[in-house]
């Protein structure tokens, strides 16, 4: 298996970046990632007021995938997520939904064990492994790693975990894939502006799909097909995710839009991924049992 260390990183998804690694389509890569603070918070004495804020949200990469072309897609299968033994989290003034309650930064460190995140001597939180920043180079200007969009980026989607497969629209030759900002625990919404920010390893299989055209990222797991959308408001993101789902299902099944819209309203679920970044992110989850009745297939998995 190929490995990529976290000394190869970037702060903005950008089609002009030089690749840190080139791989064949279908290659599996174990990627070392820093936490969202760039590993700058290691002890209780390390304060957010004193860190380098230009070194936030690094993504490891970019990785050039042979065969990935503009107008096609990149398939990213998440094989495994591994964490370091400590996590950090924060709240701060004017940050997140509750930022009006604070006038300074606060941070908390916690051990990460095989059983969970040790919150205190009374409570251990179950592990909820996920990758916060993951995506490819956008078509236009660079997009900093703290902002999500149609290229992926900082989507903070708790469904992006081991066993999930993502599909990104490719806008630059080789796709220029990168990931980082992993969390050992995080609730949908990430209302406090951080999850349990944890460095570690993400093992992914990268496959070029030059014939697949997408407008926004989509994903699937064993039980659901999922559209993902980011926009200035949650309402706008919801509308994009729902319309994408409707378009994809109808295009692949030939079913009428009115019938599928009613079906979506009965069995699909809209979920908020995050409401704290410059663009808000939602996901729309359609159970596969309903899609299978229509012969729906998105990929060969």
XYZ file of C-alpha atoms in Angstrom:
301
model
C 0.000 0.000 0.000
C 1.185 3.522 -0.794
C 1.522 5.958 2.123
C 1.485 9.767 2.056
C 2.869 11.703 5.025
C 1.391 14.899 6.422
C 4.440 16.947 5.432
C 2.724 17.171 2.026
C -0.257 19.467 2.604
C -2.128 22.496 1.317
C -4.533 25.131 2.645
C -6.687 25.624 -0.462
C -8.020 23.251 -3.103
C -6.424 24.587 -6.279
C -6.118 23.234 -9.829
C -2.622 24.771 -10.166
C -1.056 22.858 -7.253
C 1.823 20.505 -7.915
C 0.878 16.922 -6.985
C 2.406 15.516 -3.832
C 1.787 12.009 -5.175
C 0.669 10.404 -8.436
C -1.247 7.114 -8.356
C -2.879 4.782 -10.851
C -6.672 4.614 -10.919
C -7.828 2.033 -8.384
C -4.839 2.552 -6.074
C -5.269 2.463 -2.285
C -3.419 5.135 -0.281
C -2.955 5.469 3.487
C -2.894 9.208 4.145
C -1.512 10.802 7.288
C -3.548 13.879 8.272
C -2.996 16.714 10.727
C -5.882 17.917 12.845
C -7.730 21.099 11.904
C -5.416 23.178 14.119
C -2.376 21.963 12.217
C -1.369 19.965 15.326
C -0.666 23.243 17.154
C -2.740 22.342 20.243
C -0.952 19.578 22.142
C -1.029 20.636 25.830
C -3.414 22.622 28.064
C -0.913 25.490 27.873
C -1.336 25.802 24.089
C -3.895 28.561 23.553
C -5.849 29.310 20.397
C -5.051 33.002 20.848
C -1.395 32.179 20.196
C -1.555 29.775 17.259
C -0.897 30.590 13.619
C -4.381 31.058 12.164
C -2.952 30.860 8.661
C -2.107 27.220 9.386
C -5.677 26.020 9.971
C -7.453 23.158 8.187
C -4.535 21.655 6.260
C -5.405 18.867 3.828
C -2.816 16.253 2.945
C -2.014 16.058 -0.763
C -2.868 16.787 -3.448
C -2.924 13.367 -5.088
C -2.987 13.141 -8.886
C -5.100 10.174 -10.035
C -4.236 8.903 -13.486
C -7.242 8.780 -15.788
C -9.230 11.426 -13.908
C -10.306 14.093 -16.404
C -12.275 17.310 -16.306
C -15.966 16.563 -16.828
C -15.661 13.118 -15.260
C -15.719 12.006 -11.632
C -13.436 10.617 -8.938
C -14.624 7.722 -6.806
C -13.236 7.727 -3.267
C -13.873 4.627 -1.192
C -13.055 5.102 2.488
C -11.453 1.891 3.661
C -10.318 2.786 7.173
C -9.927 5.693 9.625
C -7.328 5.549 12.400
C -6.822 8.125 15.153
C -4.029 9.383 17.373
C -4.476 9.040 21.133
C -5.514 12.645 21.852
C -8.141 15.020 20.505
C -8.804 18.736 20.955
C -11.882 20.915 20.567
C -12.843 24.543 21.068
C -15.475 27.240 21.380
C -14.884 30.945 20.787
C -16.334 34.418 20.571
C -18.614 34.878 17.550
C -17.780 31.355 16.346
C -20.500 28.786 15.746
C -24.117 28.965 16.809
C -23.327 29.767 20.451
C -20.514 32.224 19.784
C -22.616 35.051 21.256
C -22.209 33.430 24.694
C -18.412 33.775 24.842
C -15.860 36.571 24.873
C -12.732 34.413 24.551
C -11.501 31.089 23.202
C -11.767 27.913 25.273
C -10.121 24.612 24.398
C -10.394 21.085 25.745
C -8.106 18.099 25.281
C -9.337 14.532 25.677
C -7.860 11.052 25.332
C -9.012 8.879 22.433
C -9.203 5.156 23.180
C -10.552 2.133 21.349
C -13.839 2.567 23.222
C -14.315 6.295 22.714
C -13.441 9.890 23.525
C -12.902 10.228 27.298
C -14.881 13.404 28.015
C -14.340 13.261 31.795
C -14.329 10.710 34.618
C -18.106 10.340 34.257
C -18.533 10.077 30.517
C -16.870 8.416 27.531
C -18.352 9.340 24.163
C -18.685 6.659 21.477
C -16.294 7.043 18.569
C -17.911 8.581 15.477
C -15.019 8.515 13.002
C -15.402 10.854 10.035
C -13.410 12.985 7.594
C -14.301 16.685 7.680
C -12.288 18.015 4.726
C -12.233 15.894 1.588
C -12.411 16.806 -2.078
C -10.761 17.727 -5.345
C -9.591 20.872 -7.112
C -12.425 23.260 -8.089
C -12.956 24.558 -11.604
C -12.364 28.230 -10.837
C -10.377 30.102 -8.227
C -8.795 28.263 -5.287
C -11.131 27.476 -2.372
C -9.615 27.447 1.114
C -9.879 24.170 2.985
C -12.271 25.705 5.523
C -14.992 26.234 2.914
C -17.163 23.544 1.268
C -18.525 23.617 -2.271
C -19.277 21.539 -5.338
C -15.676 20.269 -5.196
C -16.171 18.891 -1.676
C -13.935 20.603 0.871
C -14.964 21.261 4.468
C -18.331 19.485 4.309
C -18.112 18.119 7.885
C -20.470 15.302 6.947
C -20.694 12.603 9.632
C -21.690 10.042 6.980
C -18.192 10.313 5.460
C -16.754 7.403 7.379
C -15.287 3.958 6.763
C -17.449 1.959 4.366
C -18.734 5.008 2.498
C -17.953 5.729 -1.154
C -17.921 9.310 -2.440
C -18.040 10.658 -5.981
C -16.657 14.104 -6.786
C -17.051 16.075 -10.016
C -13.571 16.462 -11.533
C -12.556 19.867 -12.887
C -8.793 19.435 -13.318
C -6.685 16.690 -14.826
C -5.806 14.140 -12.170
C -8.558 15.483 -9.848
C -5.927 16.645 -7.269
C -7.516 14.909 -4.294
C -6.831 15.802 -0.671
C -8.269 15.225 2.792
C -7.841 16.218 6.425
C -9.744 17.652 9.420
C -10.738 14.248 10.799
C -12.961 13.920 13.861
C -13.174 11.097 16.379
C -16.601 12.413 17.390
C -18.922 15.105 16.051
C -22.647 15.734 16.044
C -24.552 16.719 12.921
C -24.377 20.507 12.706
C -21.000 20.964 14.452
C -22.717 23.853 16.248
C -19.752 24.783 18.444
C -17.414 25.297 15.430
C -15.304 22.198 16.095
C -15.665 18.478 16.426
C -13.253 16.265 18.329
C -10.347 17.355 16.135
C -7.980 14.416 15.798
C -4.921 13.664 13.707
C -4.566 10.205 12.211
C -4.712 8.173 9.019
C -7.351 7.891 6.307
C -7.031 4.917 3.973
C -8.838 5.489 0.675
C -9.107 3.852 -2.731
C -9.108 6.374 -5.601
C -10.696 5.452 -8.925
C -11.122 7.638 -12.001
C -14.588 7.530 -13.586
C -14.170 9.645 -16.729
C -17.651 8.851 -18.069
C -19.557 9.930 -14.953
C -20.721 13.571 -14.969
C -21.755 15.242 -11.700
C -22.703 18.718 -10.525
C -22.067 18.150 -6.808
C -20.626 15.404 -4.606
C -22.734 12.335 -3.975
C -22.065 9.269 -1.869
C -23.390 5.865 -0.972
C -23.045 3.292 1.761
C -24.640 -0.093 2.343
C -28.063 1.364 3.136
C -28.397 4.778 1.459
C -27.672 6.833 -1.626
C -26.863 10.410 -0.584
C -26.645 13.787 -2.299
C -24.571 16.552 -0.694
C -24.915 20.286 -1.219
C -23.311 23.430 0.192
C -24.691 26.955 -0.141
C -24.889 30.305 1.625
C -28.013 29.245 3.508
C -29.325 25.921 4.764
C -32.532 26.431 2.784
C -30.598 26.856 -0.458
C -28.411 23.837 0.273
C -31.510 21.729 0.988
C -33.067 22.738 -2.319
C -29.924 21.812 -4.259
C -29.566 18.433 -2.531
C -33.215 17.504 -3.129
C -33.210 18.577 -6.778
C -29.962 16.682 -7.370
C -31.541 13.547 -5.896
C -34.646 13.896 -8.025
C -32.630 14.475 -11.204
C -30.283 11.536 -10.586
C -33.055 9.049 -9.780
C -35.258 10.043 -12.705
C -32.351 10.017 -15.158
C -31.351 6.492 -14.144
C -34.808 4.930 -13.813
C -37.015 6.804 -16.261
C -39.601 7.190 -13.488
C -41.845 10.295 -13.602
C -40.812 13.258 -11.475
C -44.159 13.546 -9.660
C -44.014 9.904 -8.531
C -40.407 10.141 -7.332
C -41.052 13.453 -5.559
C -43.861 11.849 -3.571
C -41.648 8.856 -2.787
C -38.820 11.124 -1.614
C -41.219 12.946 0.661
C -42.166 9.653 2.302
C -38.850 7.859 2.797
C -35.852 10.206 2.290
C -34.283 12.259 5.081
C -32.695 15.714 4.966
C -29.859 16.097 7.472
C -27.702 19.071 8.350
C -23.966 18.403 8.153
C -22.638 21.746 9.406
C -23.921 25.289 9.979
C -20.659 26.975 11.018
C -18.624 27.341 7.811
C -18.830 30.116 5.188
C -21.156 27.801 3.202
C -23.661 25.558 5.004
C -23.787 21.846 4.110
C -26.649 19.346 4.072
C -27.093 15.787 2.890
C -30.192 14.066 1.534
C -30.389 10.351 2.273
C -32.477 7.998 0.153
C -32.771 4.387 1.391
C -31.543 1.874 -1.133
C -34.431 -0.529 -0.584
C -36.745 2.016 -2.241
C -34.333 2.662 -5.093
C -33.811 -1.040 -5.768
C -37.530 -1.395 -6.518
C -36.944 0.905 -9.498
C -33.777 -0.860 -10.640
C -31.667 2.145 -9.632
C -27.896 1.729 -9.812
C -25.420 4.525 -9.428
C -22.161 2.584 -9.392
C -20.880 -0.959 -9.571
C -20.328 -1.352 -5.813
